[in-house]
Short mmCIF file of C-alpha atoms and ligand atoms in Angstrom, two decimals:
data_model
loop_
_atom_site.label_atom_id
_atom_site.label_comp_id
_atom_site.label_asym_id
_atom_site.label_seq_id
_atom_site.Cartn_x
_atom_site.Cartn_y
_atom_site.Cartn_z
CA MET L 224 4.09 -19.47 -3.84
CA GLN L 225 3.36 -18.36 0.22
CA THR L 226 -0.45 -18.44 0.98
CA ILE L 227 -1.36 -15.73 3.82
CA ARG L 228 -4.36 -15.86 5.88
CA VAL L 229 -5.73 -12.87 7.27
CA GLU L 230 -8.79 -13.62 9.93
CA THR L 231 -10.58 -10.34 10.59
CA LEU L 232 -13.42 -10.42 12.50
CA SER L 233 -15.92 -9.68 9.87
CA ALA L 234 -13.72 -11.74 6.90
CA ARG L 235 -11.50 -14.23 6.19
CA TYR L 236 -9.32 -14.63 3.37
CA ASP L 237 -6.04 -15.65 1.37
CA VAL L 238 -3.39 -13.83 0.33
CA MET L 239 -1.58 -15.89 -2.75
CA ALA L 240 2.00 -14.31 -3.57
CA GLY L 241 4.28 -15.99 -5.94
CA ARG L 242 4.62 -15.98 -9.75
CA GLY L 243 2.08 -17.04 -12.54
CA LEU L 244 -1.12 -16.17 -11.04
CA ILE L 245 -2.75 -14.16 -12.91
CA GLN L 246 -2.58 -16.57 -16.15
CA THR L 247 -4.47 -18.94 -14.34
CA LEU L 248 -6.59 -16.71 -11.95
CA ALA L 249 -9.97 -17.67 -13.02
CA PRO L 250 -9.14 -21.64 -12.22
CA ARG L 251 -7.72 -19.51 -8.80
CA ILE L 252 -11.08 -17.46 -8.05
CA GLU L 253 -13.30 -20.79 -8.90
CA ARG L 254 -11.08 -22.40 -5.96
CA VAL L 255 -11.90 -19.65 -3.84
CA ALA L 256 -15.13 -19.37 -3.97
CA GLY L 257 -17.01 -22.00 -5.97
CA GLY L 258 -19.94 -20.90 -8.07
CA LEU L 259 -18.09 -16.90 -7.93
CA LEU L 260 -17.59 -17.18 -11.83
CA HIS L 261 -20.68 -18.87 -12.47
CA ARG L 262 -24.12 -19.61 -11.36
CA GLY L 263 -26.70 -22.47 -12.12
CA GLY L 264 -24.27 -23.11 -15.48
CA LEU L 265 -24.02 -19.30 -16.54
CA PRO L 266 -21.80 -16.98 -16.21
CA ARG L 267 -22.19 -14.33 -13.87
CA ARG L 268 -20.82 -10.87 -14.95
CA VAL L 269 -17.17 -10.23 -14.37
CA PHE L 270 -15.85 -6.81 -13.86
CA VAL L 271 -12.52 -6.04 -13.87
CA LEU L 272 -10.97 -2.47 -13.23
CA THR L 273 -8.05 -1.44 -14.52
CA SER L 274 -5.97 1.68 -15.82
CA ALA L 275 -4.95 1.17 -19.84
CA PRO L 276 -1.57 0.74 -19.49
CA ILE L 277 -2.09 -1.64 -16.86
CA TRP L 278 -4.00 -3.42 -19.49
CA ALA L 279 -1.77 -3.08 -22.53
CA LEU L 280 0.72 -4.75 -20.09
CA TRP L 281 -1.24 -7.28 -18.79
CA GLY L 282 -4.39 -7.61 -19.90
CA GLN L 283 -3.92 -10.42 -22.69
CA CYS L 284 -2.08 -12.57 -19.30
CA MET L 285 -4.20 -12.06 -17.50
CA GLN L 286 -8.00 -12.72 -19.40
CA GLN L 287 -6.59 -16.79 -21.02
CA SER L 288 -8.06 -18.18 -17.85
CA PHE L 289 -11.47 -16.88 -18.52
CA SER L 290 -13.98 -19.18 -20.92
CA ASP L 291 -16.10 -15.68 -20.86
CA ALA L 292 -14.00 -12.91 -21.50
CA PRO L 293 -14.95 -9.97 -18.11
CA VAL L 294 -16.38 -6.58 -18.88
CA VAL L 295 -13.70 -4.42 -18.78
CA LEU L 296 -13.60 -1.01 -16.96
CA PHE L 297 -10.91 1.97 -17.18
CA LEU L 298 -9.97 4.60 -14.98
CA PRO L 299 -7.54 6.75 -16.00
CA PRO L 300 -4.31 6.69 -13.65
CA GLY L 301 -3.44 9.75 -11.48
CA GLU L 302 -4.56 10.81 -8.04
CA GLU L 303 -6.63 13.14 -9.36
CA HIS L 304 -8.97 10.66 -11.15
CA LYS L 305 -9.35 8.48 -8.00
CA ASN L 306 -12.21 10.56 -6.79
CA LEU L 307 -16.12 10.71 -6.49
CA LYS L 308 -16.75 11.59 -10.32
CA SER L 309 -15.32 8.39 -11.26
CA VAL L 310 -16.91 6.61 -9.19
CA GLU L 311 -20.52 7.35 -10.51
CA GLY L 312 -19.12 6.75 -13.96
CA LEU L 313 -17.73 3.36 -13.20
CA LEU L 314 -21.48 2.51 -11.56
CA ARG L 315 -23.44 3.95 -14.36
CA GLN L 316 -21.68 1.87 -16.86
CA MET L 317 -21.43 -1.39 -14.17
CA ILE L 318 -25.60 -0.74 -14.26
CA GLN L 319 -25.24 -0.69 -18.42
CA ALA L 320 -23.24 -3.73 -18.98
CA GLY L 321 -25.59 -6.02 -17.00
CA GLY L 322 -23.96 -5.90 -13.50
CA ASP L 323 -26.50 -6.83 -10.23
CA ARG L 324 -26.23 -8.16 -6.97
CA GLY L 325 -24.39 -11.60 -8.37
CA SER L 326 -21.57 -9.90 -9.91
CA LEU L 327 -17.91 -9.65 -9.22
CA LEU L 328 -15.36 -7.08 -9.31
CA ILE L 329 -11.56 -7.92 -9.59
CA ALA L 330 -9.44 -4.95 -9.55
CA PHE L 331 -6.38 -5.35 -11.02
CA GLY L 332 -3.75 -2.47 -11.47
CA GLY L 333 -1.89 -0.77 -8.16
CA GLY L 334 -2.93 1.23 -5.38
CA ILE L 335 -4.91 4.02 -6.76
CA VAL L 336 -7.43 0.98 -8.79
CA GLY L 337 -7.33 -1.28 -5.88
CA ASP L 338 -9.06 1.92 -3.89
CA VAL L 339 -11.26 2.71 -6.06
CA GLY L 340 -12.31 -0.98 -7.05
CA GLY L 341 -13.17 -2.05 -3.42
CA PHE L 342 -14.72 0.67 -3.05
CA LEU L 343 -17.27 0.45 -6.20
CA ALA L 344 -17.71 -3.35 -4.97
CA ALA L 345 -18.49 -1.75 -1.61
CA ILE L 346 -21.27 0.32 -2.37
CA PHE L 347 -22.55 -1.10 -5.89
CA MET L 348 -26.48 -2.49 -5.09
CA ARG L 349 -24.79 -2.29 -1.53
CA GLY L 350 -22.28 -4.68 -1.73
CA ILE L 351 -20.71 -7.35 -4.47
CA PRO L 352 -17.62 -9.45 -3.94
CA CYS L 353 -14.03 -8.57 -4.64
CA ILE L 354 -10.41 -9.61 -6.20
CA GLN L 355 -7.23 -7.47 -5.63
CA VAL L 356 -4.98 -8.64 -7.92
CA PRO L 357 -2.94 -5.39 -7.18
CA THR L 358 -0.31 -4.48 -9.96
CA THR L 359 2.66 -2.27 -8.01
CA LEU L 360 5.01 -3.29 -5.15
CA LEU L 361 2.81 -1.02 -2.72
CA ALA L 362 -0.30 -2.44 -3.63
CA GLN L 363 0.63 -6.17 -3.11
CA VAL L 364 2.52 -5.09 0.30
CA ASP L 365 0.45 -3.19 1.48
CA SER L 366 -3.07 -1.41 -0.01
CA SER L 367 -4.59 -4.62 -0.86
CA VAL L 368 -4.82 -6.01 2.42
CA GLY L 369 -6.82 -5.01 4.59
CA GLY L 370 -9.87 -3.40 3.37
CA LYS L 371 -9.51 0.26 3.20
CA THR L 372 -11.55 1.18 0.30
CA GLY L 373 -12.00 4.85 -1.26
CA VAL L 374 -11.40 7.83 -2.60
CA ASN L 375 -10.27 11.38 -2.55
CA LEU L 376 -12.42 14.42 -1.82
CA PRO L 377 -10.67 18.46 -2.71
CA GLU L 378 -10.57 18.90 1.15
CA GLY L 379 -8.14 15.80 0.82
CA LYS L 380 -6.76 12.37 0.53
CA ASN L 381 -9.09 9.16 1.10
CA LEU L 382 -11.72 10.87 3.30
CA VAL L 383 -14.62 8.87 1.60
CA GLY L 384 -14.85 5.18 2.19
CA SER L 385 -15.68 2.32 2.99
CA PHE L 386 -14.29 -1.25 5.18
CA HIS L 387 -14.76 -3.78 2.36
CA GLN L 388 -12.47 -7.20 2.57
CA PRO L 389 -11.39 -8.73 -0.20
CA LEU L 390 -12.28 -12.76 -1.42
CA ALA L 391 -9.08 -13.37 -2.26
CA VAL L 392 -5.71 -11.39 -2.99
CA PHE L 393 -3.53 -12.48 -6.06
CA ALA L 394 -0.21 -10.48 -5.87
CA ASP L 395 1.79 -11.31 -8.60
CA ILE L 396 5.40 -10.88 -8.46
CA GLY L 397 5.80 -11.42 -12.41
CA VAL L 398 3.81 -8.37 -13.36
CA LEU L 399 6.30 -6.44 -11.20
CA GLY L 400 9.06 -6.93 -14.35
CA THR L 401 7.12 -4.06 -16.07
CA LEU L 402 7.03 -1.74 -12.79
CA PRO L 403 8.83 1.20 -13.49
CA ASP L 404 12.25 1.01 -10.82
CA ARG L 405 11.48 4.32 -9.03
CA GLU L 406 8.31 2.67 -8.53
CA LEU L 407 9.39 -0.35 -6.91
CA ARG L 408 12.07 1.09 -4.93
CA ALA L 409 9.19 3.68 -2.99
CA GLY L 410 6.70 0.74 -2.76
CA LEU L 411 9.91 -1.28 -0.69
CA MET L 412 9.71 1.66 1.52
CA GLU L 413 6.23 0.08 3.16
CA SER L 414 8.43 -3.09 3.67
CA VAL L 415 11.14 -1.35 5.32
CA LYS L 416 8.26 -0.07 7.56
CA ALA L 417 7.38 -3.71 8.38
CA GLY L 418 10.62 -4.70 9.32
CA ILE L 419 11.61 -2.07 11.68
CA ILE L 420 7.85 -1.95 13.46
CA ARG L 421 7.53 -6.00 13.35
CA ASP L 422 9.74 -7.76 11.79
CA ARG L 423 14.09 -8.36 12.49
CA ALA L 424 14.40 -10.94 10.69
CA LEU L 425 12.84 -8.73 7.37
CA VAL L 426 15.23 -5.94 8.60
CA ARG L 427 18.48 -8.06 8.30
CA PHE L 428 17.58 -9.97 4.99
CA MET L 429 16.69 -6.48 3.66
CA GLU L 430 19.98 -5.02 4.28
CA GLU L 431 21.90 -8.35 2.91
CA HIS L 432 19.68 -8.94 -0.23
CA ALA L 433 19.20 -5.34 -1.47
CA ASP L 434 21.05 -6.09 -4.40
CA GLU L 435 18.66 -9.40 -5.75
CA VAL L 436 15.36 -7.34 -4.17
CA LEU L 437 15.91 -4.30 -6.16
CA GLY L 438 17.70 -6.29 -9.22
CA ARG L 439 13.82 -8.49 -9.11
CA ASP L 440 14.95 -11.39 -8.44
CA PRO L 441 12.40 -13.10 -7.96
CA LYS L 442 12.73 -15.59 -5.02
CA ALA L 443 14.45 -12.53 -2.89
CA LEU L 444 10.74 -10.29 -4.03
CA GLU L 445 8.71 -13.26 -3.15
CA LYS L 446 10.30 -13.30 0.56
CA VAL L 447 9.61 -9.77 0.92
CA ILE L 448 6.79 -9.56 -0.12
CA ALA L 449 4.94 -11.93 1.49
CA ALA L 450 7.01 -10.76 5.30
CA SER L 451 5.44 -7.43 4.28
CA ILE L 452 1.94 -9.24 4.11
CA ARG L 453 2.61 -11.50 6.37
CA MET L 454 3.10 -8.29 8.97
CA LYS L 455 0.50 -6.52 7.71
CA ALA L 456 -2.05 -9.23 8.14
CA GLY L 457 -1.26 -10.05 11.56
CA VAL L 458 -1.71 -6.15 12.46
CA VAL L 459 -5.01 -6.20 10.79
CA ASN L 460 -5.97 -9.74 12.23
CA ARG L 461 -5.68 -8.17 15.40
CA ASP L 462 -7.33 -4.46 14.79
CA GLU L 463 -9.28 -4.41 11.39
CA ARG L 464 -10.55 -0.94 12.39
CA GLU L 465 -7.70 0.90 13.55
CA GLY L 466 -8.61 1.12 17.05
CA GLY L 467 -4.62 0.79 18.25
CA LEU L 468 -2.33 -1.56 16.94
CA ARG L 469 -3.33 -1.02 13.54
CA MET L 470 -2.13 2.57 14.15
CA ILE L 471 1.28 0.93 14.21
CA LEU L 472 1.41 0.87 9.87
CA ASN L 473 1.67 4.44 10.60
CA PHE L 474 5.19 4.62 11.00
CA GLY L 475 7.20 6.80 8.85
CA HIS L 476 3.58 8.85 7.60
CA THR L 477 2.62 11.82 10.29
CA VAL L 478 5.80 13.51 8.71
CA GLY L 479 5.19 11.55 5.24
CA HIS L 480 2.14 12.80 4.99
CA ALA L 481 3.08 15.80 5.66
CA LEU L 482 5.12 16.26 2.83
CA GLU L 483 2.78 15.21 0.12
CA GLN L 484 0.60 17.56 1.43
CA ALA L 485 3.36 20.35 1.15
CA THR L 486 4.54 19.57 -2.03
CA GLY L 487 1.02 19.15 -2.94
CA TYR L 488 1.36 15.64 -4.12
CA LYS L 489 3.15 16.36 -7.50
CA THR L 490 7.25 15.53 -6.43
CA LEU L 491 6.82 12.85 -4.09
CA LEU L 492 5.51 9.18 -4.21
CA HIS L 493 3.72 8.12 -0.99
CA GLY L 494 6.86 5.61 -0.23
CA GLU L 495 9.33 8.45 -0.94
CA ALA L 496 7.45 10.33 1.04
CA VAL L 497 7.27 7.91 3.98
CA GLY L 498 11.08 7.19 3.60
CA TRP L 499 11.65 10.60 4.06
CA GLY L 500 8.95 10.40 7.31
CA MET L 501 11.22 7.46 8.84
CA VAL L 502 14.35 9.36 8.93
CA ALA L 503 12.49 11.64 10.89
CA ALA L 504 10.73 9.63 13.18
CA LEU L 505 14.07 7.37 13.59
CA TYR L 506 15.71 11.06 14.92
CA LEU L 507 13.04 11.47 17.22
CA ALA L 508 13.17 7.74 18.48
CA ARG L 509 17.51 8.21 19.42
CA GLN L 510 16.86 11.48 21.16
CA ARG L 511 13.88 9.94 23.20
CA GLY L 512 16.33 6.67 23.63
CA THR L 513 13.57 4.39 22.47
CA ILE L 514 16.87 3.48 19.97
CA SER L 515 20.16 3.31 20.54
CA ARG L 516 22.62 5.04 18.68
CA ALA L 517 23.46 2.69 16.94
CA GLN L 518 20.21 1.24 15.95
CA PHE L 519 19.18 4.63 14.32
CA GLU L 520 22.68 4.01 12.00
CA ARG L 521 21.92 0.66 10.99
CA LEU L 522 18.09 2.20 10.26
CA GLU L 523 18.64 4.90 8.33
CA ARG L 524 20.90 3.45 6.16
CA LEU L 525 18.42 0.54 5.58
CA ILE L 526 16.45 3.32 3.80
CA HIS L 527 18.89 5.31 1.79
CA LEU L 528 19.50 1.71 0.30
CA TYR L 529 16.25 1.41 -1.26
CA GLY L 530 16.47 5.21 -2.07
CA PRO L 531 17.52 7.50 -3.75
CA LEU L 532 15.13 9.34 -1.47
CA PRO L 533 14.04 13.10 -3.98
CA PRO L 534 15.46 16.11 -2.10
CA LEU L 535 13.41 18.27 -0.47
CA LYS L 536 12.88 21.68 -1.28
CA LEU L 537 10.89 22.44 1.50
CA ARG L 538 11.26 24.81 4.87
CA ALA L 539 10.73 23.29 8.34
CA ALA L 540 8.26 25.79 9.61
CA LYS L 541 5.86 24.52 6.65
CA VAL L 542 6.45 20.63 7.14
CA ALA L 543 5.87 21.15 10.99
CA ALA L 544 2.53 22.97 10.02
CA ALA L 545 1.02 20.26 7.92
CA THR L 546 1.75 17.49 10.40
CA GLY L 547 -1.54 19.20 12.33
CA VAL L 548 -4.08 18.68 9.29
CA ASP L 549 -2.99 14.43 9.29
CA LYS L 550 -7.11 12.87 9.98
CA LYS L 551 -5.29 10.36 12.07
CA ASN L 552 -4.42 13.14 14.42
CA VAL L 553 -7.20 12.24 16.93
CA GLY L 554 -8.39 15.79 18.67
CA GLY L 555 -5.21 17.46 18.03
CA VAL L 556 -3.23 15.11 19.53
CA ARG L 557 0.45 14.98 17.27
CA ARG L 558 0.62 11.22 16.92
CA PHE L 559 3.78 9.36 16.17
CA VAL L 560 4.88 5.67 16.19
CA LEU L 561 8.38 5.18 17.13
CA PRO L 562 10.46 2.05 17.04
CA LEU L 563 11.20 0.17 20.52
CA GLY L 564 14.09 -1.05 18.82
CA ILE L 565 14.58 -2.82 15.72
CA GLY L 566 10.89 -5.12 15.16
CA ASP L 567 9.30 -3.43 17.93
CA ALA L 568 6.69 0.04 18.09
CA GLY L 569 5.00 2.19 19.77
CA VAL L 570 2.31 4.98 19.88
CA VAL L 571 3.00 8.29 21.32
CA GLU L 572 0.90 11.48 21.80
CA ASP L 573 2.99 13.85 23.48
CA VAL L 574 5.20 14.49 20.92
CA THR L 575 6.25 18.41 21.87
CA ALA L 576 6.46 20.73 19.25
CA ALA L 577 10.31 21.72 19.78
CA GLU L 578 11.05 17.66 19.22
CA LEU L 579 9.19 17.59 15.94
CA GLU L 580 10.52 21.06 14.71
CA ALA L 581 14.02 19.31 15.66
CA ALA L 582 13.41 15.83 13.77
CA VAL L 583 12.15 17.80 10.40
CA GLY L 584 15.46 19.49 10.87
CA TYR L 585 17.27 16.51 11.10
CA MET L 586 15.05 14.90 8.22
CA LEU L 587 16.46 18.15 5.95
CA ALA L 588 19.65 18.61 6.49
CA ARG L 589 20.10 15.03 5.73
CA SER L 590 18.35 15.82 2.00
CA ALA L 591 20.34 18.98 1.43
CA GLU L 592 23.57 17.07 2.75
CA ARG L 593 22.80 14.12 0.69
CA HIS L 594 21.79 16.06 -2.85
CA VAL L 595 24.81 19.00 -2.32
N1 NAD V 720 -6.22 1.34 1.44
C1 NAD V 720 -5.25 1.58 2.09
O1 NAD V 720 -4.74 1.19 2.64
C2 NAD V 720 -3.96 1.87 1.42
C3 NAD V 720 -2.46 2.12 2.17
C4 NAD V 720 -1.66 2.67 1.23
C5 NAD V 720 -2.01 3.29 -0.33
N2 NAD V 720 -2.98 3.40 -0.72
C6 NAD V 720 -3.40 3.85 -1.65
O2 NAD V 720 -2.73 3.70 -2.85
C7 NAD V 720 -2.63 4.86 -3.65
C8 NAD V 720 -1.32 4.85 -4.57
O3 NAD V 720 -0.65 3.00 -4.99
P1 NAD V 720 0.40 2.85 -6.07
O4 NAD V 720 1.42 3.23 -5.52
O5 NAD V 720 0.08 1.51 -5.95
O6 NAD V 720 0.26 4.25 -7.34
P2 NAD V 720 -0.59 3.50 -8.58
O7 NAD V 720 -1.76 2.75 -8.23
O8 NAD V 720 -1.03 5.27 -9.21
O9 NAD V 720 0.48 2.53 -9.45
C9 NAD V 720 1.58 3.26 -10.09
C10 NAD V 720 2.23 3.72 -11.24
O10 NAD V 720 2.10 2.67 -11.54
C11 NAD V 720 1.48 1.85 -12.47
N3 NAD V 720 1.54 0.66 -12.78
C12 NAD V 720 0.86 -0.40 -12.29
N4 NAD V 720 0.82 -1.75 -12.03
C13 NAD V 720 2.13 -1.28 -12.95
C14 NAD V 720 3.11 -2.64 -13.54
N5 NAD V 720 2.76 -4.04 -13.54
N6 NAD V 720 4.06 -2.40 -14.77
C15 NAD V 720 4.40 -0.87 -14.97
N7 NAD V 720 3.23 -0.18 -14.87
C16 NAD V 720 2.47 -0.71 -13.19
C17 NAD V 720 0.75 2.72 -12.86
O11 NAD V 720 -0.88 2.67 -13.56
C18 NAD V 720 0.83 3.96 -12.00
O12 NAD V 720 0.88 5.01 -12.98
C19 NAD V 720 -2.58 5.72 -3.29
O13 NAD V 720 -4.04 6.46 -3.79
C20 NAD V 720 -2.98 5.49 -1.65
O14 NAD V 720 -3.88 6.18 -1.23
C21 NAD V 720 -3.79 2.67 0.51
ZN1 ZN V 721 1.58 4.07 3.47
#
């Protein structure tokens, strides 16, 4: 097991990555914060937010270490349920089940459960403690760390939310055993991203050990997951609220978000969109000379090694137009994160429409080539 420390201005906590964590969750939570499960000898109300398919696979395993069974709340799977209506229903269930300011919430699921669970904990009785137990690769390496929580509006994704740091994160590699292959590969795109922007050694490891990682060898997965978390924690520690440095986590995301939006969030998983977005960003970087031709080819190869990325059936103009509505584009600036060699990155704000079109054009051409 590896432990990664997150230390932001507002909170300090550990992220644990390893095997066998969910079987021993209750004593681990007690160790993190004694008294969280009990108060004055009486059990506190403990809520677990999950979704039915995850609970069917792992619920028993996860519950076994609790002397008093937690109250289980279900969020139906799917991005369409990550909304305020679900939040209201869940808050009411928490009240009806006797929740109070002393309650604890455990978010046990993928990024959707983590975002909604964290948000419930942020606003229930003006805030209760939260433990994140992420069950997808994406949630383990990305969404469970950093304290961003929230839900979607019909107008766009993640438009309502709050920063609410967890008390601890337990990333159990064993639960990834049931994760569909496509979800695993998509999540690994965030690890590829982590390597490109901040960790040369991770890039090399992912190149050299792709078979083990994709074959879910526990040691290889633990290494990739821990390195990705360490990268994110390192950035969040220095910039909790996305003032500057945290922006680099958006590498591949300007075009990635545009692809998700242009396809109505239906055909591409987030990581797949980011994979293609990274291809576009790498092209831009190559054109600007912030990476060499050899580095460009090497990094694009790495992205496809963790593919296959689904074909993009889109027109360049539609993708380019969609990049303009990303909420991270402050004041209409077209912001791009570009790698500076391998393991470093910077933010540029002066990307021209022509540069963007060329990068999107390259990405679409690569998609067409790979899927003839
Ligand atoms: N808060 C943040 O910083 C942050 C960062 C990145 C993404 N996100 C959010 O994360 C969400 C996406 O998360 P995701 O990719 O984990 O998707 P997800 O939560 O929808 O999970 C993907 C699918 O895998 C299933 N699943 C989960 N764990 C499983 C397991 N162990 N075995 C079998 N099936 C399992 C789920 O039921 C679901 O169908 C988006 O809403 C996105 O906005 C948040
Ligand atoms: Zn992402």
